[in-house]
Amino acid sequence: VKGNFDVVTLGEAMIRLSPPRPIRLEQATTLDLNVGGSELNVAFNASRLGLSTSWVSKLPKSPLGRRIIRLANEQGVDASHVIWSDEGRAGLYFVEFGITPRTTTVTYDRKRSAMSTLRPGEVDWSFLEGVKLFHVSGITPALSDSCRETTFEAVTEASRHGCKVSLDMNYRSKLWSPKKAEKTLTKLAGLVNLLIASDPSIVWSIGGETEKVLREVKERFNVETVAMLVRQEEVATRGACGAVALSDRIYTSSRFYNLEIFDRLGAGDSFAAGLIFGYLNGDMQMAVEWGAAMAAIKHTVPGDANYVTKEEVEELVKRGELYGIQR
Amino acid sequence: VKGNFDVVTLGEAMIRLSPPRPIRLEQATTLDLNVGGSELNVAFNASRLGLSTSWVSKLPKSPLGRRIIRLANEQGVDASHVIWSDEGRAGLYFVEFGITPRTTTVTYDRKRSAMSTLRPGEVDWSFLEGVKLFHVSGITPALSDSCRETTFEAVTEASRHGCKVSLDMNYRSKLWSPKKAEKTLTKLAGLVNLLIASDPSIVWSIGGETEKVLREVKERFNVETVAMLVRQEEVATRGACGAVALSDRIYTSSRFYNLEIFDRLGAGDSFAAGLIFGYLNGDMQMAVEWGAAMAAIKHTVPGDANYVTKEEVEELVKRGELYGIQR
Amino acid sequence: VKGNFDVVTLGEAMIRLSPPRPIRLEQATTLDLNVGGSELNVAFNASRLGLSTSWVSKLPKSPLGRRIIRLANEQGVDASHVIWSDEGRAGLYFVEFGITPRTTTVTYDRKRSAMSTLRPGEVDWSFLEGVKLFHVSGITPALSDSCRETTFEAVTEASRHGCKVSLDMNYRSKLWSPKKAEKTLTKLAGLVNLLIASDPSIVWSIGGETEKVLREVKERFNVETVAMLVRQEEVATRGACGAVALSDRIYTSSRFYNLEIFDRLGAGDSFAAGLIFGYLNGDMQMAVEWGAAMAAIKHTVPGDANYVTKEEVEELVKRGELYGIQR
Amino acid sequence: VKGNFDVVTLGEAMIRLSPPRPIRLEQATTLDLNVGGSELNVAFNASRLGLSTSWVSKLPKSPLGRRIIRLANEQGVDASHVIWSDEGRAGLYFVEFGITPRTTTVTYDRKRSAMSTLRPGEVDWSFLEGVKLFHVSGITPALSDSCRETTFEAVTEASRHGCKVSLDMNYRSKLWSPKKAEKTLTKLAGLVNLLIASDPSIVWSIGGETEKVLREVKERFNVETVAMLVRQEEVATRGACGAVALSDRIYTSSRFYNLEIFDRLGAGDSFAAGLIFGYLNGDMQMAVEWGAAMAAIKHTVPGDANYVTKEEVEELVKRGELYGIQR
Amino acid sequence: VKGNFDVVTLGEAMIRLSPPRPIRLEQATTLDLNVGGSELNVAFNASRLGLSTSWVSKLPKSPLGRRIIRLANEQGVDASHVIWSDEGRAGLYFVEFGITPRTTTVTYDRKRSAMSTLRPGEVDWSFLEGVKLFHVSGITPALSDSCRETTFEAVTEASRHGCKVSLDMNYRSKLWSPKKAEKTLTKLAGLVNLLIASDPSIVWSIGGETEKVLREVKERFNVETVAMLVRQEEVATRGACGAVALSDRIYTSSRFYNLEIFDRLGAGDSFAAGLIFGYLNGDMQMAVEWGAAMAAIKHTVPGDANYVTKEEVEELVKRGELYGIQR
Amino acid sequence: VKGNFDVVTLGEAMIRLSPPRPIRLEQATTLDLNVGGSELNVAFNASRLGLSTSWVSKLPKSPLGRRIIRLANEQGVDASHVIWSDEGRAGLYFVEFGITPRTTTVTYDRKRSAMSTLRPGEVDWSFLEGVKLFHVSGITPALSDSCRETTFEAVTEASRHGCKVSLDMNYRSKLWSPKKAEKTLTKLAGLVNLLIASDPSIVWSIGGETEKVLREVKERFNVETVAMLVRQEEVATRGACGAVALSDRIYTSSRFYNLEIFDRLGAGDSFAAGLIFGYLNGDMQMAVEWGAAMAAIKHTVPGDANYVTKEEVEELVKRGELYGIQR
């Protein structure tokens, strides 16, 4: 069994089914199939930047389970700690992409997935020895009671083995209420080194100006570093994004990118991967810049995973804008 | 034979063929097939809002005829009064979607369609007894002499059975001249309760500021209620829309919606359906709001028919904008 | 609420997802979406032959639920007795079409569907008054305990209202064991007029020569009429089919059709529809001929539903073979 | 204006629309677009074999007219004698490809096409001077009275300018009755040098064994050369073909080819092109061999036109079968 | 062999392969195939405007070579001077279309193409007698040493036969360095009548305000007429374009068009064709207007070739904007 | 760097481009993109059966290079010994799938690929220590002189490190002549343990009855084990296959499978993988059975790689045929 990864993540990945846009589900005669899941996305994207990564999950022994694992495999994300299960199904989600003023809607069909049956003791966490960072999002503890317990087990084990721990709040209203989320995420926030404050207003009622929010989150949970992806959406296919972070007492912010938006799903996970890349380099300015650039490019790439190259992120960070033609 | 519908409409529906955008017809190797026709669209859309509807037409006994009827059937629009014909073809129209500065062009191939052979006496209009509203557009009388006569027959019968009558001008330059249209539409306008003034400037040379136009139309034809969809097009894929109405002496206007435009064909029919929905509720403010919201969403939905839910129209009317992601 | 249908059926319909053949699920980047379910298929197909039909089921209030209902609607199958539910999901099934020697595999993902929550008392069966025939397959009682109980309720109510009752065994190994099926189907067989003996060998260990099988089934369960679709598969895309029935003491058999097989899913339901069509005409020779011809054509039509015309079935029955070109 | 072509043909070409097989028209959401028409196909195919060709027709000034002309242009078939018309539409035909036992059906929608308005005197036939062969099929005189008259004008002018004349019977039941066809084709047969007897039994009630049919046709109309493509269809996608001819007193027959059939439309026109190629070489054995090989390959090529190379026809004629892999 | 063309061009055309946008090459499972090459595009586009054109090139005898020639053929661009070669491959290029901030990237795979082996003496340039204008771009001399020599041969021969000569700089960084380009293009510029200054800043370090640039280029190389397409790109899918020219002492500029950009490849070649059309009409205002309008429409048409009609260019030039719907 | 693999292979992988069948390259507007190459296929397929594998190759640093590596990655084939190159292109090949009597043709465009520049000394073969088997085909030495030398280097190093060595002749007429192949393959045959005699008649003029051929090959080159896939093709889409081997003095043969053929490319590599799987298990009967079953299923799977599961191969070997439906 392999070890010594830069980044290990824990979470569910699902089959994503979406009609060719802007067709509605009710009209659809074909669906595009992608694979996605927040923590697998983070591992995939970090791997694109050259980090060695492993993804921990539980999948059903079925064609759909094998379809899901392909996304990890093709990017060289280690999947040797994925548990193959006879119980539980493959999680699915349907995405109907809308354009203004029609909403993009996500319909989950993930109940009783194999992943939701994951329980403490099932994963042998000893391989975290030597790993630099363990990452999980607020989706994993929301999947089931046993997943919540396994999340705490994993975070505790990670700390014990000397890993840094990062958490992306990723509040999902279709999985739990703000109240339930508040209880769990508050506890988790106290255990992590790097907190991505994606939904502070819904879960902790911490709103207002960006820097203020970060300061308040940092203080309340006494986290070493907090960060946030800032998005502006003009219409469904146009917007902008940038990133901010607060580490110790230093507040850093990145360039803002003008965006044409094709697929914003997974942009937060792209931000997380870029952020972790800079964070592990010990450079928070780099962290927000790479996080913002990763997220910016993700908006242009179909699917949850970000088929970006390290070189183009580097160039975008350097030049600030890239579009046009290269020939 | 069924009766007691909320809304009955009379008109032609056609097979619509369009290259995947923005491919030109001359380059095309595949065509997308949809079904559409102004009055069928209105019945379909009204049915989405919960009204019971029936559509009267004449179709050829052929695979294309059966393909057309499916659109009515799938939405529960009653088609028991459609006449199946051995004579005449299925009307076709080709749409080439352009983007700025290239025009979207519609090429009709509907001459000698089964519908154009419809003549007075062919439809048994007694089923209009108990129907709330009868709707027709200016396209139907433009199809042929016998269609024009049947339109007058239908409108007269509708009034006789106590139905409200609505008319959408829908001037089509490829079917008749402004002069011919003027003669027929002027006569029809005098017979209706609700007039959708879609082309007052071309047909009646009534132009200028919106409210003034409505007042002038209302007065000249002595119609109870006149209404209009107001559209602004920035470029082919961006614009805005809203709606206005004048009923008795009261002028009402709706919110304006910022739009990303994918398919504007049928937006007028969506407006008509929403307008009628409010009109039958006896609430003209509701009529313009629902008409505008229906039209706004239609711009984002492929095809002539509007696969909208009543709930999302309601929410759009309430909140004013919807886009983003729901998950 | 409407009544007086020729045929009423009860069962689940699902979203069917399949990679464009012969791509494997593991390789797929798009899936074709169809809607199917044995008893909806029967109602759809019977409606193609001119019978008036209604389908009873339970569907979730969701885009997928609305996608499913479209199949009933577009064919004019009455769906006014379908129950819309807040609980339960839309059943799904994945089909990977193989060619020789690779198997076509069906993977169900239908657990905890809305339909599986249907329970006795939920449907008001009084509308069965005046209905000629009630049809159900062995899939419905296999879905859940409450579905099994509802099936018995429905069959009892149907008999009480004077409907003929037909049952298609349709054994599904992924839903229940032969032993469990044996117990339920034996009880049901005793309550029906027309029994389609699709899997007598698996469920009742009644095998051997076709006529002998029919006689044994008829005697053991004392059914008025038993029938069977006989299929031969040379390779995945070539085969033959015909039909046999035993009514009173008379054994009838149909022509055999040479087949090119594109999609054999739903062929049994096409057989059932043709059989019922002839059965309601009181002519068992017609029943097997129309059953066989319906099934034969179904093998050539994509999807579960059979987009056949009554005229072409009639011509196939008359001429025995149809292929070639008509121009 | 160019002249001195090897082959000139006269006829209509249409837009052909067909659902991706084996989808039925009633289910279709997309259609494949091809261009075809018997005499254009012959010119196209003859051009693939290296002959210089010109096609005479009448097309509407419209995107569809321009789409049709592309097929002639791309193969270098001269279209300078095509008349561009303000009147008349582009002919259409819909093809639904069936597999056994479902029939492939062709639905014409070609009435009042631009071509059908072609009348004597419209084409300046003086460019036939120096042309080797003029070809027309029985479809052209069936299109309209004026087309029939123009066909006789063209055939007469061709003879006057010293061209050989060939005629393919190509009886189309949807255009005229056998009786009407008999009258016109009998007259035409007396004017030609090379007669392709595609439908002798329907039109002239000349049936039976192949050689006998050719002898009877030859004698009755006193034609120099008669020829025929012989097809056997096992199922819709499997069959065989070969060719026979009778010239002076010599009866020749070609190899027979085992076929996998994808698209049999236009196979007769491929036969005609190969036959003419050999005929112009003065070698009737070559004529039937190239005719049969051209037809055989056509069954494997999508669309009406035969994207064959002269080299592969030559090799097929030489080796008798070609399939396998070349790498 | 034909002669007396309005325009003759010399250059390579390639197979262009691009994933359906905005899919990345790394994710692609299908590629769209188009044909393009600067000088073929110019001939194609000029032919759309009614000019008679011929394209000189060298192609491999292969299916890909035949695929390429179809683009010339279908538009009636004479290809009788194309040399068919046993040596060399078909040039390919891969285009990955990005949206902001992701760059559109062109990856050439054209080394050792058949065209790159073209050498002086291979083409018989005597057919230039009577031709009005010979056009070449800076790509052709960049392909190989022998292509550079053949370019000079062609330009010299063209002048000798009394043709006007036009040159589009078309600097391609992936073919040669600015320094190498400078040497060759400077020499060529001295030999031409009409110079399209597409990249003056990279090659000659002539930058700044548009009119100034044109004046400087004109003076330095003593060219009769210089022109330029001016493009502004707001984001990848939105921008504007217009054109300017300097002839003798007169500076002319066109309207500016607001653009929605689908495919900007080949817009420069569309500009060249419109410019040449006006230039040959002896009207430089017409030249810049038609050049700008041609380029504007090209941004909306998929592929390198511009499927425009002369009528719509005329109307765009007259009215200044065209979008909306015509029906 | 990882080691201790069951199987290591050396060879080129390419982008494979093919029109959707049976469209011809000349007609194509889209191409399907797959990745394939004999030795990568063997590693991929062996990995599907549970063996640990590594693939050695040389790829260009480009999107196409990254597209190719994905096939290795997604199946967990180790690619850490692949050399990334600045010189050389990605090899391409075009496949046009024919149906009888049209040939399937493969057009290579692989000259000057990165792989063809691989030279001795570039790969550090020390990782072969502990590897069970090294596999190469006759394609690799045919790519270039330096590739031939590297093949010999690899085979020698493999033997030195105690690996078994297997060779698949895989003669490719478009890469070298039989004479050149004979010289190299004869030398290689003397160095291997397991020889797949795919083309003994072309290269060594050893023909005739299967068993006799194996005996002659075995004796002439003194190889421990020789094996062969036996294929019969009835028409392009129907055939049969089985396998034979001769080890020591024992001749073994497998079941024969009736096949529907969709994509026969890579069937030989599937055979090789199954054969090696059994060979490494020390059981030649298993080797031919698994080789034949792997090849049989491959004919039904699109692409070069065989998306098979170990379980279904096992079941096919056990049951002899699998088709039908599992539900």
PDB file of C-alpha atoms in Angstrom, chain E residues 42-160:
ATOM      1  CA  VAL E  42      -9.667  33.682 -49.821  1.00  0.00           C
ATOM      2  CA  ALA E  43     -10.525  31.904 -53.082  1.00  0.00           C
ATOM      3  CA  PHE E  44     -13.621  30.296 -51.525  1.00  0.00           C
ATOM      4  CA  ASN E  45     -14.843  33.591 -50.117  1.00  0.00           C
ATOM      5  CA  ALA E  46     -14.147  35.568 -53.289  1.00  0.00           C
ATOM      6  CA  SER E  47     -16.111  32.951 -55.170  1.00  0.00           C
ATOM      7  CA  ARG E  48     -19.072  33.477 -52.811  1.00  0.00           C
ATOM      8  CA  LEU E  49     -19.048  37.104 -53.969  1.00  0.00           C
ATOM      9  CA  GLY E  50     -19.263  36.037 -57.603  1.00  0.00           C
ATOM     10  CA  LEU E  51     -15.625  36.202 -58.638  1.00  0.00           C
ATOM     11  CA  SER E  52     -14.171  33.337 -60.663  1.00  0.00           C
ATOM     12  CA  THR E  53     -11.271  31.851 -58.760  1.00  0.00           C
ATOM     13  CA  SER E  54      -8.588  29.204 -58.921  1.00  0.00           C
ATOM     14  CA  TRP E  55      -6.501  27.772 -56.103  1.00  0.00           C
ATOM     15  CA  VAL E  56      -3.007  26.368 -56.610  1.00  0.00           C
ATOM     16  CA  SER E  57      -1.661  23.868 -54.114  1.00  0.00           C
ATOM     17  CA  LYS E  58      -0.181  20.390 -53.696  1.00  0.00           C
ATOM     18  CA  LEU E  59      -2.107  17.575 -52.053  1.00  0.00           C
ATOM     19  CA  PRO E  60      -1.379  13.950 -51.184  1.00  0.00           C
ATOM     20  CA  LYS E  61      -3.249  11.197 -53.027  1.00  0.00           C
ATOM     21  CA  SER E  62      -5.186   9.971 -49.990  1.00  0.00           C
ATOM     22  CA  PRO E  63      -8.652  10.147 -48.465  1.00  0.00           C
ATOM     23  CA  LEU E  64      -7.522  13.237 -46.529  1.00  0.00           C
ATOM     24  CA  GLY E  65      -6.263  14.866 -49.708  1.00  0.00           C
ATOM     25  CA  ARG E  66      -9.630  14.180 -51.330  1.00  0.00           C
ATOM     26  CA  ARG E  67     -11.411  15.499 -48.245  1.00  0.00           C
ATOM     27  CA  ILE E  68      -9.497  18.775 -48.585  1.00  0.00           C
ATOM     28  CA  ILE E  69     -10.194  19.265 -52.282  1.00  0.00           C
ATOM     29  CA  ARG E  70     -13.934  19.028 -51.640  1.00  0.00           C
ATOM     30  CA  LEU E  71     -13.929  22.493 -50.082  1.00  0.00           C
ATOM     31  CA  ALA E  72     -12.591  24.025 -53.277  1.00  0.00           C
ATOM     32  CA  ASN E  73     -14.882  21.956 -55.453  1.00  0.00           C
ATOM     33  CA  GLU E  74     -18.118  22.611 -53.637  1.00  0.00           C
ATOM     34  CA  GLN E  75     -17.710  26.330 -54.086  1.00  0.00           C
ATOM     35  CA  GLY E  76     -16.654  26.094 -57.697  1.00  0.00           C
ATOM     36  CA  VAL E  77     -13.100  27.188 -56.965  1.00  0.00           C
ATOM     37  CA  ASP E  78     -11.082  25.794 -59.845  1.00  0.00           C
ATOM     38  CA  ALA E  79      -8.633  23.157 -58.639  1.00  0.00           C
ATOM     39  CA  SER E  80      -7.280  21.998 -61.952  1.00  0.00           C
ATOM     40  CA  HIS E  81      -3.837  23.403 -61.112  1.00  0.00           C
ATOM     41  CA  VAL E  82      -3.586  21.515 -57.831  1.00  0.00           C
ATOM     42  CA  ILE E  83      -0.754  18.991 -57.976  1.00  0.00           C
ATOM     43  CA  TRP E  84      -1.496  15.496 -56.647  1.00  0.00           C
ATOM     44  CA  SER E  85       1.500  14.032 -54.946  1.00  0.00           C
ATOM     45  CA  ASP E  86       2.738  10.615 -53.851  1.00  0.00           C
ATOM     46  CA  GLU E  87       5.074  12.210 -51.333  1.00  0.00           C
ATOM     47  CA  GLY E  88       4.120  14.176 -48.250  1.00  0.00           C
ATOM     48  CA  ARG E  89       1.165  14.026 -45.921  1.00  0.00           C
ATOM     49  CA  ALA E  90      -1.992  16.099 -45.488  1.00  0.00           C
ATOM     50  CA  GLY E  91      -1.346  18.987 -43.134  1.00  0.00           C
ATOM     51  CA  LEU E  92      -3.408  18.935 -39.954  1.00  0.00           C
ATOM     52  CA  TYR E  93      -4.142  21.434 -37.272  1.00  0.00           C
ATOM     53  CA  PHE E  94      -5.893  21.062 -33.962  1.00  0.00           C
ATOM     54  CA  VAL E  95      -7.906  23.931 -32.510  1.00  0.00           C
ATOM     55  CA  GLU E  96      -9.051  24.019 -28.917  1.00  0.00           C
ATOM     56  CA  PHE E  97     -11.557  26.846 -28.537  1.00  0.00           C
ATOM     57  CA  GLY E  98     -11.267  28.597 -25.195  1.00  0.00           C
ATOM     58  CA  ILE E  99     -13.505  31.127 -23.536  1.00  0.00           C
ATOM     59  CA  THR E 100     -12.256  33.928 -21.328  1.00  0.00           C
ATOM     60  CA  PRO E 101      -9.841  33.659 -19.616  1.00  0.00           C
ATOM     61  CA  ARG E 102      -8.826  30.439 -21.346  1.00  0.00           C
ATOM     62  CA  THR E 103      -6.904  30.903 -24.595  1.00  0.00           C
ATOM     63  CA  THR E 104      -7.921  29.390 -27.916  1.00  0.00           C
ATOM     64  CA  THR E 105      -4.919  27.359 -28.992  1.00  0.00           C
ATOM     65  CA  VAL E 106      -3.896  26.183 -32.424  1.00  0.00           C
ATOM     66  CA  THR E 107      -1.544  23.206 -32.627  1.00  0.00           C
ATOM     67  CA  TYR E 108      -0.101  22.674 -36.096  1.00  0.00           C
ATOM     68  CA  ASP E 109       0.861  19.218 -37.323  1.00  0.00           C
ATOM     69  CA  ARG E 110       1.779  20.236 -40.842  1.00  0.00           C
ATOM     70  CA  LYS E 111       5.454  19.398 -41.133  1.00  0.00           C
ATOM     71  CA  ARG E 112       6.446  17.458 -44.239  1.00  0.00           C
ATOM     72  CA  SER E 113       3.083  18.019 -45.852  1.00  0.00           C
ATOM     73  CA  ALA E 114       2.740  17.496 -49.586  1.00  0.00           C
ATOM     74  CA  MET E 115       2.494  21.276 -49.995  1.00  0.00           C
ATOM     75  CA  SER E 116       5.793  21.834 -48.240  1.00  0.00           C
ATOM     76  CA  THR E 117       7.483  19.865 -51.038  1.00  0.00           C
ATOM     77  CA  LEU E 118       6.264  22.237 -53.758  1.00  0.00           C
ATOM     78  CA  ARG E 119       9.215  23.610 -55.665  1.00  0.00           C
ATOM     79  CA  PRO E 120       9.847  26.112 -58.442  1.00  0.00           C
ATOM     80  CA  GLY E 121       9.046  24.774 -61.895  1.00  0.00           C
ATOM     81  CA  GLU E 122       6.370  22.400 -60.715  1.00  0.00           C
ATOM     82  CA  VAL E 123       3.457  24.691 -61.550  1.00  0.00           C
ATOM     83  CA  ASP E 124       2.938  25.896 -65.087  1.00  0.00           C
ATOM     84  CA  TRP E 125       2.148  29.545 -64.404  1.00  0.00           C
ATOM     85  CA  SER E 126       1.243  30.373 -68.000  1.00  0.00           C
ATOM     86  CA  PHE E 127      -2.434  30.134 -67.051  1.00  0.00           C
ATOM     87  CA  LEU E 128      -2.007  33.418 -65.153  1.00  0.00           C
ATOM     88  CA  GLU E 129      -2.316  35.144 -68.513  1.00  0.00           C
ATOM     89  CA  GLY E 130      -5.549  37.128 -68.334  1.00  0.00           C
ATOM     90  CA  VAL E 131      -5.972  36.662 -64.595  1.00  0.00           C
ATOM     91  CA  LYS E 132      -6.801  39.891 -62.750  1.00  0.00           C
ATOM     92  CA  LEU E 133      -5.194  39.308 -59.375  1.00  0.00           C
ATOM     93  CA  PHE E 134      -2.827  36.828 -57.771  1.00  0.00           C
ATOM     94  CA  HIS E 135      -2.967  36.445 -54.006  1.00  0.00           C
ATOM     95  CA  VAL E 136      -0.673  34.789 -51.501  1.00  0.00           C
ATOM     96  CA  SER E 137      -0.122  35.099 -47.759  1.00  0.00           C
ATOM     97  CA  GLY E 138       2.983  35.054 -45.628  1.00  0.00           C
ATOM     98  CA  ILE E 139       2.221  31.486 -44.629  1.00  0.00           C
ATOM     99  CA  THR E 140       3.210  29.975 -47.971  1.00  0.00           C
ATOM    100  CA  PRO E 141       6.848  31.168 -47.997  1.00  0.00           C
ATOM    101  CA  ALA E 142       7.130  30.068 -44.354  1.00  0.00           C
ATOM    102  CA  LEU E 143       6.314  26.429 -45.111  1.00  0.00           C
ATOM    103  CA  SER E 144       9.710  25.405 -46.529  1.00  0.00           C
ATOM    104  CA  ASP E 145      12.633  26.711 -48.523  1.00  0.00           C
ATOM    105  CA  SER E 146      11.165  25.375 -51.745  1.00  0.00           C
ATOM    106  CA  CYS E 147       7.806  26.951 -50.936  1.00  0.00           C
ATOM    107  CA  ARG E 148       9.505  30.285 -50.340  1.00  0.00           C
ATOM    108  CA  GLU E 149      11.202  30.044 -53.724  1.00  0.00           C
ATOM    109  CA  THR E 150       7.970  29.002 -55.394  1.00  0.00           C
ATOM    110  CA  THR E 151       6.235  32.008 -53.851  1.00  0.00           C
ATOM    111  CA  PHE E 152       8.747  34.364 -55.405  1.00  0.00           C
ATOM    112  CA  GLU E 153       8.462  32.496 -58.685  1.00  0.00           C
ATOM    113  CA  ALA E 154       4.685  32.845 -58.621  1.00  0.00           C
ATOM    114  CA  VAL E 155       4.703  36.530 -57.707  1.00  0.00           C
ATOM    115  CA  THR E 156       7.208  37.265 -60.452  1.00  0.00           C
ATOM    116  CA  GLU E 157       5.260  35.277 -63.019  1.00  0.00           C
ATOM    117  CA  ALA E 158       2.034  36.976 -61.967  1.00  0.00           C
ATOM    118  CA  SER E 159       3.524  40.412 -62.505  1.00  0.00           C
ATOM    119  CA  ARG E 160       4.994  39.311 -65.811  1.00  0.00           C
TER     120      ARG E 160
END
